Amino acid sequence: QKEVEQNSGPLSVPEGAIASLNCTYSDRGSQSFFWYRQYSGKSPELIMSIYSNGDKEDGRFTAQLNKASQYVSLLIRDSQPSDSATYLCAVNDGGGSNYKLTFGKGTLLTVNP
Amino acid sequence: EAQVTQNPRYLITVTGKKLTVTCSQNMNHEYMSWYRQDPGLGLRQIYYSMNVEVTDKGDVPEGYKVSRKEKRNFPLILESPSPNQTSLYFCASSLLGQGRGDNYGYTFGSGTRLTVV
């Protein structure tokens, strides 16, 4: 059974701080990694994708991937109260195709004003 | 606007009464999938489809049916709903292939909150 593990949280950070969200996965063949944000009662929204080892930056968000350690993370700089949500890590089944994503259970982030 | 449209948003039904949740996407995506989301269990895949007339089971397919007669539509059918199918359901779609980029991630519908009493 392929697994994607996330700390359920809640992770609480003050406004303006850096929030660090972590994810580990079991399938060593996985090649596509995604971070989704889900507000309470709403649908998941894609924030970032990452496919290569290293960092990928998009605005206040940075995704980091380390395939050797089977670890992917999301950093949110200058956290805002509007970032308060559950963040889902998703990993594709090995083989390179993007379908059949397995999702972690998510980390609840709270940004305190 | 590119989107995945699910209907209905909310549904309360009784045990055993057949129901269909519709899903339609306007992005010409090959891949479509249904997930259910339950507290403490996260998102679990029910069924997926890689193209018209091509469907396959996900992790929790029991009690559900799907069909893919047209590329844009992927309805979820509960022939005889039971209370353990009370959940929040999401339809999702994406391009299919080995490309890279955000457009290979899933686009989700707004969700259908189903209650079976």
mmCIF file with all atom_site columns, C-alpha atoms in Angstrom:
data_model
loop_
_atom_site.group_PDB
_atom_site.id
_atom_site.type_symbol
_atom_site.label_atom_id
_atom_site.label_alt_id
_atom_site.label_comp_id
_atom_site.label_asym_id
_atom_site.label_entity_id
_atom_site.label_seq_id
_atom_site.pdbx_PDB_ins_code
_atom_site.Cartn_x
_atom_site.Cartn_y
_atom_site.Cartn_z
_atom_site.occupancy
_atom_site.B_iso_or_equiv
_atom_site.pdbx_formal_charge
_atom_site.auth_seq_id
_atom_site.auth_comp_id
_atom_site.auth_asym_id
_atom_site.auth_atom_id
_atom_site.pdbx_PDB_model_num
ATOM 1   C CA . GLN A 1 1   ? 0.000   0.000  0.000   1.00 0.00 ? 1   GLN A CA 1
ATOM 2   C CA . LYS A 1 2   ? 1.559   3.261  -1.137  1.00 0.00 ? 2   LYS A CA 1
ATOM 3   C CA . GLU A 1 3   ? 1.605   5.790  1.662   1.00 0.00 ? 3   GLU A CA 1
ATOM 4   C CA . VAL A 1 4   ? 1.936   9.535  1.952   1.00 0.00 ? 4   VAL A CA 1
ATOM 5   C CA . GLU A 1 5   ? 2.509   10.765 5.481   1.00 0.00 ? 5   GLU A CA 1
ATOM 6   C CA . GLN A 1 6   ? 1.984   14.247 6.843   1.00 0.00 ? 6   GLN A CA 1
ATOM 7   C CA . ASN A 1 7   ? 1.962   15.628 10.347  1.00 0.00 ? 7   ASN A CA 1
ATOM 8   C CA . SER A 1 8   ? -1.718  16.305 11.024  1.00 0.00 ? 8   SER A CA 1
ATOM 9   C CA . GLY A 1 9   ? -0.949  19.390 13.072  1.00 0.00 ? 9   GLY A CA 1
ATOM 10  C CA . PRO A 1 10  ? -2.333  21.779 13.887  1.00 0.00 ? 10  PRO A CA 1
ATOM 11  C CA . LEU A 1 11  ? 0.689   23.847 13.029  1.00 0.00 ? 11  LEU A CA 1
ATOM 12  C CA . SER A 1 12  ? 0.357   27.304 14.465  1.00 0.00 ? 12  SER A CA 1
ATOM 13  C CA . VAL A 1 13  ? 2.574   30.196 13.353  1.00 0.00 ? 13  VAL A CA 1
ATOM 14  C CA . PRO A 1 14  ? 2.395   33.955 13.906  1.00 0.00 ? 14  PRO A CA 1
ATOM 15  C CA . GLU A 1 15  ? 1.616   36.266 11.027  1.00 0.00 ? 15  GLU A CA 1
ATOM 16  C CA . GLY A 1 16  ? 4.751   37.077 9.035   1.00 0.00 ? 16  GLY A CA 1
ATOM 17  C CA . ALA A 1 17  ? 6.601   33.913 10.046  1.00 0.00 ? 17  ALA A CA 1
ATOM 18  C CA . ILE A 1 18  ? 7.689   31.034 7.848   1.00 0.00 ? 18  ILE A CA 1
ATOM 19  C CA . ALA A 1 19  ? 5.441   27.976 7.911   1.00 0.00 ? 19  ALA A CA 1
ATOM 20  C CA . SER A 1 20  ? 7.112   24.662 7.108   1.00 0.00 ? 20  SER A CA 1
ATOM 21  C CA . LEU A 1 21  ? 4.979   21.717 6.030   1.00 0.00 ? 21  LEU A CA 1
ATOM 22  C CA . ASN A 1 22  ? 6.481   18.279 5.538   1.00 0.00 ? 22  ASN A CA 1
ATOM 23  C CA . CYS A 1 23  ? 5.546   15.115 3.685   1.00 0.00 ? 23  CYS A CA 1
ATOM 24  C CA . THR A 1 24  ? 7.149   11.710 3.259   1.00 0.00 ? 24  THR A CA 1
ATOM 25  C CA . TYR A 1 25  ? 6.159   9.046  0.744   1.00 0.00 ? 25  TYR A CA 1
ATOM 26  C CA . SER A 1 26  ? 6.749   5.350  0.429   1.00 0.00 ? 26  SER A CA 1
ATOM 27  C CA . ASP A 1 27  ? 6.854   4.750  -3.338  1.00 0.00 ? 27  ASP A CA 1
ATOM 28  C CA . ARG A 1 28  ? 10.459  5.227  -4.430  1.00 0.00 ? 28  ARG A CA 1
ATOM 29  C CA . GLY A 1 29  ? 9.328   5.320  -8.072  1.00 0.00 ? 29  GLY A CA 1
ATOM 30  C CA . SER A 1 30  ? 7.121   8.388  -7.643  1.00 0.00 ? 30  SER A CA 1
ATOM 31  C CA . GLN A 1 31  ? 8.076   11.282 -9.881  1.00 0.00 ? 31  GLN A CA 1
ATOM 32  C CA . SER A 1 32  ? 5.312   13.864 -9.556  1.00 0.00 ? 32  SER A CA 1
ATOM 33  C CA . PHE A 1 33  ? 4.559   15.762 -6.372  1.00 0.00 ? 33  PHE A CA 1
ATOM 34  C CA . PHE A 1 34  ? 1.849   18.285 -5.658  1.00 0.00 ? 34  PHE A CA 1
ATOM 35  C CA . TRP A 1 35  ? 0.777   20.571 -2.856  1.00 0.00 ? 35  TRP A CA 1
ATOM 36  C CA . TYR A 1 36  ? -2.879  21.476 -2.453  1.00 0.00 ? 36  TYR A CA 1
ATOM 37  C CA . ARG A 1 37  ? -4.545  23.955 -0.133  1.00 0.00 ? 37  ARG A CA 1
ATOM 38  C CA . GLN A 1 38  ? -8.012  23.173 1.198   1.00 0.00 ? 38  GLN A CA 1
ATOM 39  C CA . TYR A 1 39  ? -10.095 25.647 3.138   1.00 0.00 ? 39  TYR A CA 1
ATOM 40  C CA . SER A 1 40  ? -12.673 24.184 5.470   1.00 0.00 ? 40  SER A CA 1
ATOM 41  C CA . GLY A 1 41  ? -15.647 22.857 3.506   1.00 0.00 ? 41  GLY A CA 1
ATOM 42  C CA . LYS A 1 42  ? -14.073 23.723 0.166   1.00 0.00 ? 42  LYS A CA 1
ATOM 43  C CA . SER A 1 43  ? -12.359 21.730 -2.547  1.00 0.00 ? 43  SER A CA 1
ATOM 44  C CA . PRO A 1 44  ? -8.580  21.258 -2.753  1.00 0.00 ? 44  PRO A CA 1
ATOM 45  C CA . GLU A 1 45  ? -6.793  23.875 -4.813  1.00 0.00 ? 45  GLU A CA 1
ATOM 46  C CA . LEU A 1 46  ? -3.446  23.200 -6.492  1.00 0.00 ? 46  LEU A CA 1
ATOM 47  C CA . ILE A 1 47  ? -0.650  25.426 -5.179  1.00 0.00 ? 47  ILE A CA 1
ATOM 48  C CA . MET A 1 48  ? 2.462   23.911 -6.684  1.00 0.00 ? 48  MET A CA 1
ATOM 49  C CA . SER A 1 49  ? 3.876   20.956 -8.507  1.00 0.00 ? 49  SER A CA 1
ATOM 50  C CA . ILE A 1 50  ? 7.470   19.762 -8.318  1.00 0.00 ? 50  ILE A CA 1
ATOM 51  C CA . TYR A 1 51  ? 9.202   17.055 -10.279 1.00 0.00 ? 51  TYR A CA 1
ATOM 52  C CA . SER A 1 52  ? 12.969  17.509 -9.790  1.00 0.00 ? 52  SER A CA 1
ATOM 53  C CA . ASN A 1 53  ? 15.156  17.441 -6.715  1.00 0.00 ? 53  ASN A CA 1
ATOM 54  C CA . GLY A 1 54  ? 15.766  20.838 -5.206  1.00 0.00 ? 54  GLY A CA 1
ATOM 55  C CA . ASP A 1 55  ? 13.679  23.921 -4.663  1.00 0.00 ? 55  ASP A CA 1
ATOM 56  C CA . LYS A 1 56  ? 10.914  25.480 -6.712  1.00 0.00 ? 56  LYS A CA 1
ATOM 57  C CA . GLU A 1 57  ? 9.716   28.947 -5.796  1.00 0.00 ? 57  GLU A CA 1
ATOM 58  C CA . ASP A 1 58  ? 6.433   30.639 -6.656  1.00 0.00 ? 58  ASP A CA 1
ATOM 59  C CA . GLY A 1 59  ? 5.785   33.886 -4.855  1.00 0.00 ? 59  GLY A CA 1
ATOM 60  C CA . ARG A 1 60  ? 5.670   33.236 -1.122  1.00 0.00 ? 60  ARG A CA 1
ATOM 61  C CA . PHE A 1 61  ? 5.662   29.483 -1.641  1.00 0.00 ? 61  PHE A CA 1
ATOM 62  C CA . THR A 1 62  ? 8.689   27.217 -2.020  1.00 0.00 ? 62  THR A CA 1
ATOM 63  C CA . ALA A 1 63  ? 8.427   23.499 -2.625  1.00 0.00 ? 63  ALA A CA 1
ATOM 64  C CA . GLN A 1 64  ? 11.425  21.323 -1.828  1.00 0.00 ? 64  GLN A CA 1
ATOM 65  C CA . LEU A 1 65  ? 11.978  17.787 -3.058  1.00 0.00 ? 65  LEU A CA 1
ATOM 66  C CA . ASN A 1 66  ? 14.515  15.191 -1.982  1.00 0.00 ? 66  ASN A CA 1
ATOM 67  C CA . LYS A 1 67  ? 13.861  11.918 -3.781  1.00 0.00 ? 67  LYS A CA 1
ATOM 68  C CA . ALA A 1 68  ? 16.709  10.091 -2.041  1.00 0.00 ? 68  ALA A CA 1
ATOM 69  C CA . SER A 1 69  ? 15.078  10.783 1.310   1.00 0.00 ? 69  SER A CA 1
ATOM 70  C CA . GLN A 1 70  ? 11.548  10.443 -0.136  1.00 0.00 ? 70  GLN A CA 1
ATOM 71  C CA . TYR A 1 71  ? 10.690  13.787 1.324   1.00 0.00 ? 71  TYR A CA 1
ATOM 72  C CA . VAL A 1 72  ? 8.843   16.812 -0.002  1.00 0.00 ? 72  VAL A CA 1
ATOM 73  C CA . SER A 1 73  ? 8.134   20.029 1.844   1.00 0.00 ? 73  SER A CA 1
ATOM 74  C CA . LEU A 1 74  ? 6.325   23.330 1.393   1.00 0.00 ? 74  LEU A CA 1
ATOM 75  C CA . LEU A 1 75  ? 7.550   26.586 2.881   1.00 0.00 ? 75  LEU A CA 1
ATOM 76  C CA . ILE A 1 76  ? 5.252   29.576 3.152   1.00 0.00 ? 76  ILE A CA 1
ATOM 77  C CA . ARG A 1 77  ? 7.092   32.825 3.739   1.00 0.00 ? 77  ARG A CA 1
ATOM 78  C CA . ASP A 1 78  ? 5.474   35.878 5.321   1.00 0.00 ? 78  ASP A CA 1
ATOM 79  C CA . SER A 1 79  ? 2.508   33.770 6.416   1.00 0.00 ? 79  SER A CA 1
ATOM 80  C CA . GLN A 1 80  ? -0.867  35.510 6.363   1.00 0.00 ? 80  GLN A CA 1
ATOM 81  C CA . PRO A 1 81  ? -4.082  34.674 8.218   1.00 0.00 ? 81  PRO A CA 1
ATOM 82  C CA . SER A 1 82  ? -5.575  33.867 4.798   1.00 0.00 ? 82  SER A CA 1
ATOM 83  C CA . ASP A 1 83  ? -3.062  30.996 4.544   1.00 0.00 ? 83  ASP A CA 1
ATOM 84  C CA . SER A 1 84  ? -4.887  29.235 7.375   1.00 0.00 ? 84  SER A CA 1
ATOM 85  C CA . ALA A 1 85  ? -6.079  26.008 5.779   1.00 0.00 ? 85  ALA A CA 1
ATOM 86  C CA . THR A 1 86  ? -5.303  22.326 5.477   1.00 0.00 ? 86  THR A CA 1
ATOM 87  C CA . TYR A 1 87  ? -2.395  21.559 3.157   1.00 0.00 ? 87  TYR A CA 1
ATOM 88  C CA . LEU A 1 88  ? -2.448  18.288 1.283   1.00 0.00 ? 88  LEU A CA 1
ATOM 89  C CA . CYS A 1 89  ? 0.591   16.581 -0.179  1.00 0.00 ? 89  CYS A CA 1
ATOM 90  C CA . ALA A 1 90  ? -0.083  14.359 -3.207  1.00 0.00 ? 90  ALA A CA 1
ATOM 91  C CA . VAL A 1 91  ? 2.258   11.919 -4.887  1.00 0.00 ? 91  VAL A CA 1
ATOM 92  C CA . ASN A 1 92  ? 1.778   9.966  -8.091  1.00 0.00 ? 92  ASN A CA 1
ATOM 93  C CA . ASP A 1 93  ? 2.195   6.234  -8.370  1.00 0.00 ? 93  ASP A CA 1
ATOM 94  C CA . GLY A 1 94  ? 5.583   5.291  -9.733  1.00 0.00 ? 94  GLY A CA 1
ATOM 95  C CA . GLY A 1 95  ? 6.035   5.187  -13.478 1.00 0.00 ? 95  GLY A CA 1
ATOM 96  C CA . GLY A 1 96  ? 6.079   8.848  -14.384 1.00 0.00 ? 96  GLY A CA 1
ATOM 97  C CA . SER A 1 97  ? 2.480   9.319  -15.350 1.00 0.00 ? 97  SER A CA 1
ATOM 98  C CA . ASN A 1 98  ? 0.495   11.845 -13.420 1.00 0.00 ? 98  ASN A CA 1
ATOM 99  C CA . TYR A 1 99  ? -2.575  9.812  -12.759 1.00 0.00 ? 99  TYR A CA 1
ATOM 100 C CA . LYS A 1 100 ? -3.491  7.924  -9.607  1.00 0.00 ? 100 LYS A CA 1
ATOM 101 C CA . LEU A 1 101 ? -2.394  10.459 -7.058  1.00 0.00 ? 101 LEU A CA 1
ATOM 102 C CA . THR A 1 102 ? -2.219  9.346  -3.453  1.00 0.00 ? 102 THR A CA 1
ATOM 103 C CA . PHE A 1 103 ? -2.970  12.101 -0.979  1.00 0.00 ? 103 PHE A CA 1
ATOM 104 C CA . GLY A 1 104 ? -1.701  12.577 2.521   1.00 0.00 ? 104 GLY A CA 1
ATOM 105 C CA . LYS A 1 105 ? -4.284  13.303 5.206   1.00 0.00 ? 105 LYS A CA 1
ATOM 106 C CA . GLY A 1 106 ? -3.170  16.898 5.365   1.00 0.00 ? 106 GLY A CA 1
ATOM 107 C CA . THR A 1 107 ? -1.645  19.331 7.831   1.00 0.00 ? 107 THR A CA 1
ATOM 108 C CA . LEU A 1 108 ? -3.857  21.989 9.378   1.00 0.00 ? 108 LEU A CA 1
ATOM 109 C CA . LEU A 1 109 ? -2.074  25.355 9.407   1.00 0.00 ? 109 LEU A CA 1
ATOM 110 C CA . THR A 1 110 ? -3.252  28.225 11.547  1.00 0.00 ? 110 THR A CA 1
ATOM 111 C CA . VAL A 1 111 ? -1.684  31.665 11.078  1.00 0.00 ? 111 VAL A CA 1
ATOM 112 C CA . ASN A 1 112 ? -2.330  33.895 14.065  1.00 0.00 ? 112 ASN A CA 1
ATOM 113 C CA . PRO A 1 113 ? -2.664  37.667 13.532  1.00 0.00 ? 113 PRO A CA 1
ATOM 114 C CA . GLU B 2 1   ? -13.698 29.641 -17.201 1.00 0.00 ? 1   GLU B CA 1
ATOM 115 C CA . ALA B 2 2   ? -11.928 26.304 -16.855 1.00 0.00 ? 2   ALA B CA 1
ATOM 116 C CA . GLN B 2 3   ? -13.745 24.280 -14.259 1.00 0.00 ? 3   GLN B CA 1
ATOM 117 C CA . VAL B 2 4   ? -15.100 21.014 -12.983 1.00 0.00 ? 4   VAL B CA 1
ATOM 118 C CA . THR B 2 5   ? -18.795 21.211 -12.189 1.00 0.00 ? 5   THR B CA 1
ATOM 119 C CA . GLN B 2 6   ? -20.439 18.848 -9.733  1.00 0.00 ? 6   GLN B CA 1
ATOM 120 C CA . ASN B 2 7   ? -24.098 18.575 -8.910  1.00 0.00 ? 7   ASN B CA 1
ATOM 121 C CA . PRO B 2 8   ? -25.743 18.593 -6.523  1.00 0.00 ? 8   PRO B CA 1
ATOM 122 C CA . ARG B 2 9   ? -23.709 20.417 -3.853  1.00 0.00 ? 9   ARG B CA 1
ATOM 123 C CA . TYR B 2 10  ? -25.776 18.925 -1.039  1.00 0.00 ? 10  TYR B CA 1
ATOM 124 C CA . LEU B 2 11  ? -27.910 15.802 -1.003  1.00 0.00 ? 11  LEU B CA 1
ATOM 125 C CA . ILE B 2 12  ? -29.814 14.032 1.741   1.00 0.00 ? 12  ILE B CA 1
ATOM 126 C CA . THR B 2 13  ? -31.295 10.687 0.773   1.00 0.00 ? 13  THR B CA 1
ATOM 127 C CA . VAL B 2 14  ? -32.611 7.512  2.308   1.00 0.00 ? 14  VAL B CA 1
ATOM 128 C CA . THR B 2 15  ? -30.988 4.109  2.395   1.00 0.00 ? 15  THR B CA 1
ATOM 129 C CA . GLY B 2 16  ? -31.462 2.169  -0.808  1.00 0.00 ? 16  GLY B CA 1
ATOM 130 C CA . LYS B 2 17  ? -32.672 4.981  -3.040  1.00 0.00 ? 17  LYS B CA 1
ATOM 131 C CA . LYS B 2 18  ? -30.507 5.117  -6.165  1.00 0.00 ? 18  LYS B CA 1
ATOM 132 C CA . LEU B 2 19  ? -28.775 8.404  -6.835  1.00 0.00 ? 19  LEU B CA 1
ATOM 133 C CA . THR B 2 20  ? -26.376 9.943  -9.326  1.00 0.00 ? 20  THR B CA 1
ATOM 134 C CA . VAL B 2 21  ? -23.862 12.706 -8.737  1.00 0.00 ? 21  VAL B CA 1
ATOM 135 C CA . THR B 2 22  ? -22.890 14.419 -11.952 1.00 0.00 ? 22  THR B CA 1
ATOM 136 C CA . CYS B 2 23  ? -19.462 15.714 -12.900 1.00 0.00 ? 23  CYS B CA 1
ATOM 137 C CA . SER B 2 24  ? -18.550 17.688 -15.987 1.00 0.00 ? 24  SER B CA 1
ATOM 138 C CA . GLN B 2 25  ? -15.308 19.359 -17.054 1.00 0.00 ? 25  GLN B CA 1
ATOM 139 C CA . ASN B 2 26  ? -14.689 21.857 -19.837 1.00 0.00 ? 26  ASN B CA 1
ATOM 140 C CA . MET B 2 27  ? -10.903 21.502 -20.141 1.00 0.00 ? 27  MET B CA 1
ATOM 141 C CA . ASN B 2 28  ? -10.801 18.536 -22.529 1.00 0.00 ? 28  ASN B CA 1
ATOM 142 C CA . HIS B 2 29  ? -9.013  16.494 -19.851 1.00 0.00 ? 29  HIS B CA 1
ATOM 143 C CA . GLU B 2 30  ? -8.536  12.813 -20.514 1.00 0.00 ? 30  GLU B CA 1
ATOM 144 C CA . TYR B 2 31  ? -8.327  11.812 -16.865 1.00 0.00 ? 31  TYR B CA 1
ATOM 145 C CA . MET B 2 32  ? -11.207 12.040 -14.415 1.00 0.00 ? 32  MET B CA 1
ATOM 146 C CA . SER B 2 33  ? -11.565 10.614 -10.946 1.00 0.00 ? 33  SER B CA 1
ATOM 147 C CA . TRP B 2 34  ? -13.875 10.462 -7.949  1.00 0.00 ? 34  TRP B CA 1
ATOM 148 C CA . TYR B 2 35  ? -12.700 10.808 -4.367  1.00 0.00 ? 35  TYR B CA 1
ATOM 149 C CA . ARG B 2 36  ? -14.447 10.725 -1.036  1.00 0.00 ? 36  ARG B CA 1
ATOM 150 C CA . GLN B 2 37  ? -13.149 12.635 1.931   1.00 0.00 ? 37  GLN B CA 1
ATOM 151 C CA . ASP B 2 38  ? -13.840 11.593 5.496   1.00 0.00 ? 38  ASP B CA 1
ATOM 152 C CA . PRO B 2 39  ? -12.486 13.005 8.769   1.00 0.00 ? 39  PRO B CA 1
ATOM 153 C CA . GLY B 2 40  ? -9.297  11.245 9.782   1.00 0.00 ? 40  GLY B CA 1
ATOM 154 C CA . LEU B 2 41  ? -9.170  9.251  6.543   1.00 0.00 ? 41  LEU B CA 1
ATOM 155 C CA . GLY B 2 42  ? -8.310  11.947 4.037   1.00 0.00 ? 42  GLY B CA 1
ATOM 156 C CA . LEU B 2 43  ? -9.054  11.719 0.332   1.00 0.00 ? 43  LEU B CA 1
ATOM 157 C CA . ARG B 2 44  ? -9.624  8.220  -0.945  1.00 0.00 ? 44  ARG B CA 1
ATOM 158 C CA . GLN B 2 45  ? -10.029 7.370  -4.594  1.00 0.00 ? 45  GLN B CA 1
ATOM 159 C CA . ILE B 2 46  ? -13.248 5.612  -5.616  1.00 0.00 ? 46  ILE B CA 1
ATOM 160 C CA . TYR B 2 47  ? -12.935 5.220  -9.397  1.00 0.00 ? 47  TYR B CA 1
ATOM 161 C CA . TYR B 2 48  ? -10.984 6.796  -12.183 1.00 0.00 ? 48  TYR B CA 1
ATOM 162 C CA . SER B 2 49  ? -11.120 7.015  -15.956 1.00 0.00 ? 49  SER B CA 1
ATOM 163 C CA . MET B 2 50  ? -8.313  7.544  -18.398 1.00 0.00 ? 50  MET B CA 1
ATOM 164 C CA . ASN B 2 51  ? -10.542 8.143  -21.401 1.00 0.00 ? 51  ASN B CA 1
ATOM 165 C CA . VAL B 2 52  ? -13.967 7.484  -22.856 1.00 0.00 ? 52  VAL B CA 1
ATOM 166 C CA . GLU B 2 53  ? -15.167 3.974  -22.002 1.00 0.00 ? 53  GLU B CA 1
ATOM 167 C CA . VAL B 2 54  ? -12.027 3.326  -19.914 1.00 0.00 ? 54  VAL B CA 1
ATOM 168 C CA . THR B 2 55  ? -12.662 3.148  -16.166 1.00 0.00 ? 55  THR B CA 1
ATOM 169 C CA . ASP B 2 56  ? -10.981 1.384  -13.282 1.00 0.00 ? 56  ASP B CA 1
ATOM 170 C CA . LYS B 2 57  ? -11.382 0.909  -9.564  1.00 0.00 ? 57  LYS B CA 1
ATOM 171 C CA . GLY B 2 58  ? -9.607  3.043  -7.050  1.00 0.00 ? 58  GLY B CA 1
ATOM 172 C CA . ASP B 2 59  ? -9.044  2.195  -3.418  1.00 0.00 ? 59  ASP B CA 1
ATOM 173 C CA . VAL B 2 60  ? -12.665 2.179  -2.191  1.00 0.00 ? 60  VAL B CA 1
ATOM 174 C CA . PRO B 2 61  ? -14.947 1.207  -5.117  1.00 0.00 ? 61  PRO B CA 1
ATOM 175 C CA . GLU B 2 62  ? -17.480 -0.948 -3.246  1.00 0.00 ? 62  GLU B CA 1
ATOM 176 C CA . GLY B 2 63  ? -21.017 0.350  -3.551  1.00 0.00 ? 63  GLY B CA 1
ATOM 177 C CA . TYR B 2 64  ? -20.254 2.732  -6.406  1.00 0.00 ? 64  TYR B CA 1
ATOM 178 C CA . LYS B 2 65  ? -20.494 2.684  -10.192 1.00 0.00 ? 65  LYS B CA 1
ATOM 179 C CA . VAL B 2 66  ? -19.222 5.076  -12.825 1.00 0.00 ? 66  VAL B CA 1
ATOM 180 C CA . SER B 2 67  ? -19.476 5.531  -16.556 1.00 0.00 ? 67  SER B CA 1
ATOM 181 C CA . ARG B 2 68  ? -17.546 7.561  -19.116 1.00 0.00 ? 68  ARG B CA 1
ATOM 182 C CA . LYS B 2 69  ? -19.616 7.791  -22.283 1.00 0.00 ? 69  LYS B CA 1
ATOM 183 C CA . GLU B 2 70  ? -18.397 11.271 -23.152 1.00 0.00 ? 70  GLU B CA 1
ATOM 184 C CA . LYS B 2 71  ? -15.021 12.838 -22.473 1.00 0.00 ? 71  LYS B CA 1
ATOM 185 C CA . ARG B 2 72  ? -16.423 15.719 -20.458 1.00 0.00 ? 72  ARG B CA 1
ATOM 186 C CA . ASN B 2 73  ? -18.774 13.759 -18.153 1.00 0.00 ? 73  ASN B CA 1
ATOM 187 C CA . PHE B 2 74  ? -18.052 11.244 -15.411 1.00 0.00 ? 74  PHE B CA 1
ATOM 188 C CA . PRO B 2 75  ? -21.113 10.544 -13.226 1.00 0.00 ? 75  PRO B CA 1
ATOM 189 C CA . LEU B 2 76  ? -20.907 8.669  -9.931  1.00 0.00 ? 76  LEU B CA 1
ATOM 190 C CA . ILE B 2 77  ? -23.773 6.273  -9.299  1.00 0.00 ? 77  ILE B CA 1
ATOM 191 C CA . LEU B 2 78  ? -24.838 4.834  -5.966  1.00 0.00 ? 78  LEU B CA 1
ATOM 192 C CA . GLU B 2 79  ? -27.242 2.023  -6.793  1.00 0.00 ? 79  GLU B CA 1
ATOM 193 C CA . SER B 2 80  ? -28.286 1.350  -3.185  1.00 0.00 ? 80  SER B CA 1
ATOM 194 C CA . PRO B 2 81  ? -26.808 3.969  -0.863  1.00 0.00 ? 81  PRO B CA 1
ATOM 195 C CA . SER B 2 82  ? -26.058 3.064  2.731   1.00 0.00 ? 82  SER B CA 1
ATOM 196 C CA . PRO B 2 83  ? -25.262 5.285  5.733   1.00 0.00 ? 83  PRO B CA 1
ATOM 197 C CA . ASN B 2 84  ? -21.549 4.435  5.508   1.00 0.00 ? 84  ASN B CA 1
ATOM 198 C CA . GLN B 2 85  ? -21.499 6.282  2.182   1.00 0.00 ? 85  GLN B CA 1
ATOM 199 C CA . THR B 2 86  ? -22.262 9.529  3.953   1.00 0.00 ? 86  THR B CA 1
ATOM 200 C CA . SER B 2 87  ? -19.279 11.638 2.965   1.00 0.00 ? 87  SER B CA 1
ATOM 201 C CA . LEU B 2 88  ? -17.934 14.613 1.039   1.00 0.00 ? 88  LEU B CA 1
ATOM 202 C CA . TYR B 2 89  ? -17.349 13.647 -2.574  1.00 0.00 ? 89  TYR B CA 1
ATOM 203 C CA . PHE B 2 90  ? -15.034 15.328 -5.054  1.00 0.00 ? 90  PHE B CA 1
ATOM 204 C CA . CYS B 2 91  ? -14.683 14.886 -8.771  1.00 0.00 ? 91  CYS B CA 1
ATOM 205 C CA . ALA B 2 92  ? -11.315 15.774 -10.273 1.00 0.00 ? 92  ALA B CA 1
ATOM 206 C CA . SER B 2 93  ? -9.832  15.956 -13.745 1.00 0.00 ? 93  SER B CA 1
ATOM 207 C CA . SER B 2 94  ? -6.430  16.459 -15.295 1.00 0.00 ? 94  SER B CA 1
ATOM 208 C CA . LEU B 2 95  ? -4.401  16.086 -18.428 1.00 0.00 ? 95  LEU B CA 1
ATOM 209 C CA . LEU B 2 96  ? -2.961  12.625 -18.758 1.00 0.00 ? 96  LEU B CA 1
ATOM 210 C CA . GLY B 2 97  ? 0.600   11.927 -19.664 1.00 0.00 ? 97  GLY B CA 1
ATOM 211 C CA . GLN B 2 98  ? 4.166   12.355 -18.640 1.00 0.00 ? 98  GLN B CA 1
ATOM 212 C CA . GLY B 2 99  ? 4.314   16.081 -18.971 1.00 0.00 ? 99  GLY B CA 1
ATOM 213 C CA . ARG B 2 100 ? 5.416   18.320 -16.191 1.00 0.00 ? 100 ARG B CA 1
ATOM 214 C CA . GLY B 2 101 ? 3.848   21.409 -14.783 1.00 0.00 ? 101 GLY B CA 1
ATOM 215 C CA . ASP B 2 102 ? 0.875   22.525 -12.789 1.00 0.00 ? 102 ASP B CA 1
ATOM 216 C CA . ASN B 2 103 ? -1.529  21.647 -15.602 1.00 0.00 ? 103 ASN B CA 1
ATOM 217 C CA . TYR B 2 104 ? -0.833  17.988 -14.838 1.00 0.00 ? 104 TYR B CA 1
ATOM 218 C CA . GLY B 2 105 ? -2.232  18.370 -11.364 1.00 0.00 ? 105 GLY B CA 1
ATOM 219 C CA . TYR B 2 106 ? -5.865  17.718 -10.588 1.00 0.00 ? 106 TYR B CA 1
ATOM 220 C CA . THR B 2 107 ? -8.595  20.333 -10.861 1.00 0.00 ? 107 THR B CA 1
ATOM 221 C CA . PHE B 2 108 ? -11.308 19.559 -8.335  1.00 0.00 ? 108 PHE B CA 1
ATOM 222 C CA . GLY B 2 109 ? -15.009 20.213 -8.442  1.00 0.00 ? 109 GLY B CA 1
ATOM 223 C CA . SER B 2 110 ? -16.702 22.076 -5.590  1.00 0.00 ? 110 SER B CA 1
ATOM 224 C CA . GLY B 2 111 ? -17.748 18.905 -3.849  1.00 0.00 ? 111 GLY B CA 1
ATOM 225 C CA . THR B 2 112 ? -20.985 17.116 -3.020  1.00 0.00 ? 112 THR B CA 1
ATOM 226 C CA . ARG B 2 113 ? -21.905 16.591 0.600   1.00 0.00 ? 113 ARG B CA 1
ATOM 227 C CA . LEU B 2 114 ? -23.993 13.422 0.740   1.00 0.00 ? 114 LEU B CA 1
ATOM 228 C CA . THR B 2 115 ? -25.952 12.271 3.746   1.00 0.00 ? 115 THR B CA 1
ATOM 229 C CA . VAL B 2 116 ? -27.625 8.857  3.699   1.00 0.00 ? 116 VAL B CA 1
ATOM 230 C CA . VAL B 2 117 ? -30.155 8.283  6.479   1.00 0.00 ? 117 VAL B CA 1
#
